[in-house]
XYZ file of C-alpha atoms in Angstrom:
134
model
C 0.044 -0.031 0.073
C 2.734 1.826 0.968
C 4.311 1.729 -2.896
C 1.197 3.345 -4.716
C 0.084 6.306 -1.801
C 3.891 7.082 -2.592
C 3.200 6.919 -6.601
C -0.076 9.175 -6.012
C 1.269 11.450 -3.977
C 4.043 12.172 -6.885
C 2.029 12.140 -9.278
C -0.505 14.580 -7.251
C 1.910 16.565 -6.536
C 3.702 16.486 -10.150
C 0.284 17.397 -11.481
C -0.167 21.147 -8.521
C 3.801 22.036 -9.954
C 3.463 21.774 -13.277
C -0.056 23.646 -12.995
C 1.872 25.883 -10.641
C 4.182 26.949 -12.886
C 1.834 27.058 -16.102
C -0.229 29.518 -14.355
C 2.617 31.445 -12.438
C 4.014 32.043 -16.545
C 0.852 32.685 -17.511
C 0.239 34.707 -15.694
C 3.770 36.474 -15.370
C 5.514 36.096 -18.545
C 6.043 37.400 -21.770
C 4.185 34.830 -23.816
C 7.714 33.685 -26.040
C 9.241 31.182 -27.086
C 10.555 29.851 -24.152
C 7.546 30.325 -23.073
C 5.409 28.582 -24.575
C 8.127 25.489 -24.476
C 8.076 25.512 -20.996
C 4.221 24.679 -20.773
C 4.640 22.188 -23.233
C 7.292 20.521 -20.949
C 4.469 20.858 -18.189
C 1.820 19.520 -20.476
C 3.954 17.217 -20.916
C 5.490 15.856 -17.107
C 1.382 16.148 -16.783
C 0.768 13.584 -18.671
C 3.878 11.422 -18.534
C 2.529 11.122 -15.031
C -0.611 10.359 -16.234
C 0.022 7.304 -19.090
C 2.903 5.484 -16.104
C -0.045 5.231 -13.684
C -1.664 2.244 -14.544
C 1.238 0.416 -14.711
C 2.206 1.354 -11.518
C -0.985 -0.257 -10.296
C -0.597 -3.113 -11.777
C 3.422 -3.592 -10.035
C 1.533 -2.608 -6.521
C -0.349 -5.414 -7.366
C 2.146 -7.160 -8.448
C 1.080 -8.584 -11.541
C 1.468 -8.700 -15.179
C 5.047 -7.381 -14.799
C 6.509 -7.557 -18.264
C 2.907 -5.622 -19.365
C 4.138 -2.874 -16.257
C 7.326 -2.416 -16.421
C 6.535 -1.695 -20.425
C 3.904 0.671 -19.856
C 6.283 2.479 -17.362
C 9.272 2.852 -19.884
C 6.958 3.307 -22.919
C 5.524 7.428 -21.200
C 9.105 7.585 -20.380
C 10.272 7.347 -23.830
C 7.473 9.217 -24.950
C 8.701 12.421 -22.913
C 11.750 12.322 -23.140
C 10.968 11.843 -27.247
C 8.577 15.517 -26.243
C 10.710 16.890 -24.607
C 13.942 16.665 -27.270
C 11.360 17.552 -29.728
C 10.544 20.892 -28.007
C 13.826 22.425 -26.994
C 15.923 20.867 -30.476
C 15.341 22.880 -33.611
C 14.693 19.104 -35.375
C 13.237 18.807 -38.222
C 10.309 18.082 -39.006
C 10.472 13.798 -38.532
C 10.990 13.713 -35.019
C 7.141 15.070 -34.607
C 6.329 11.379 -36.072
C 8.827 9.973 -33.510
C 7.079 11.784 -30.472
C 3.124 10.606 -32.276
C 4.440 7.361 -32.856
C 5.817 6.717 -29.543
C 2.178 8.226 -27.698
C 0.106 5.649 -29.565
C 2.158 3.013 -28.403
C 2.587 4.303 -24.381
C -1.413 4.683 -24.533
C -1.261 1.639 -25.705
C -0.057 -0.501 -23.375
C -1.509 2.215 -20.853
C -4.891 1.570 -21.821
C -3.917 -2.229 -21.547
C -2.337 -2.128 -17.949
C -5.745 -0.315 -16.351
C -7.639 -3.464 -18.435
C -5.287 -6.073 -17.169
C -5.375 -4.522 -13.278
C -8.683 -4.432 -13.531
C -8.890 -8.351 -13.994
C -9.729 -11.074 -11.393
C -9.373 -14.572 -10.546
C -13.612 -14.832 -10.501
C -13.773 -12.763 -13.865
C -16.492 -14.328 -15.359
C -14.998 -16.548 -19.062
C -17.121 -13.627 -20.684
C -15.773 -10.604 -18.888
C -12.566 -12.123 -20.182
C -13.246 -12.672 -23.476
C -14.815 -8.880 -23.767
C -10.880 -8.275 -22.437
C -8.746 -10.844 -25.187
C -11.095 -8.499 -27.466
C -10.121 -5.394 -26.462
C -5.938 -5.899 -25.631
């Protein structure tokens, strides 16, 4: 239980800090290129935190650990690619890489969330819908 509580608190704290930072930039900043990049970074932190949460929940439940770690890894890869792309003047294909990474991260996050809800006593119909969805 301690692991989950710490993770949830970390996600909440990161969302609160990024929201406060974004509000501060909007109220006090000139809103130039740098401010836009900082806002994009705060958005990316929030999204990556939320994408990682179902994977961390599976780790806490000690279930489907390869899926859980893959979920965390893909959320991190998507975050790093997004950050690299917004803070560098890379070519246009960089955004395609970001999009691909985000799609895979979202897909594994959804599968991890569904997996964390499965129970040993679920009816066969529920398991069938789960496998069809995955």
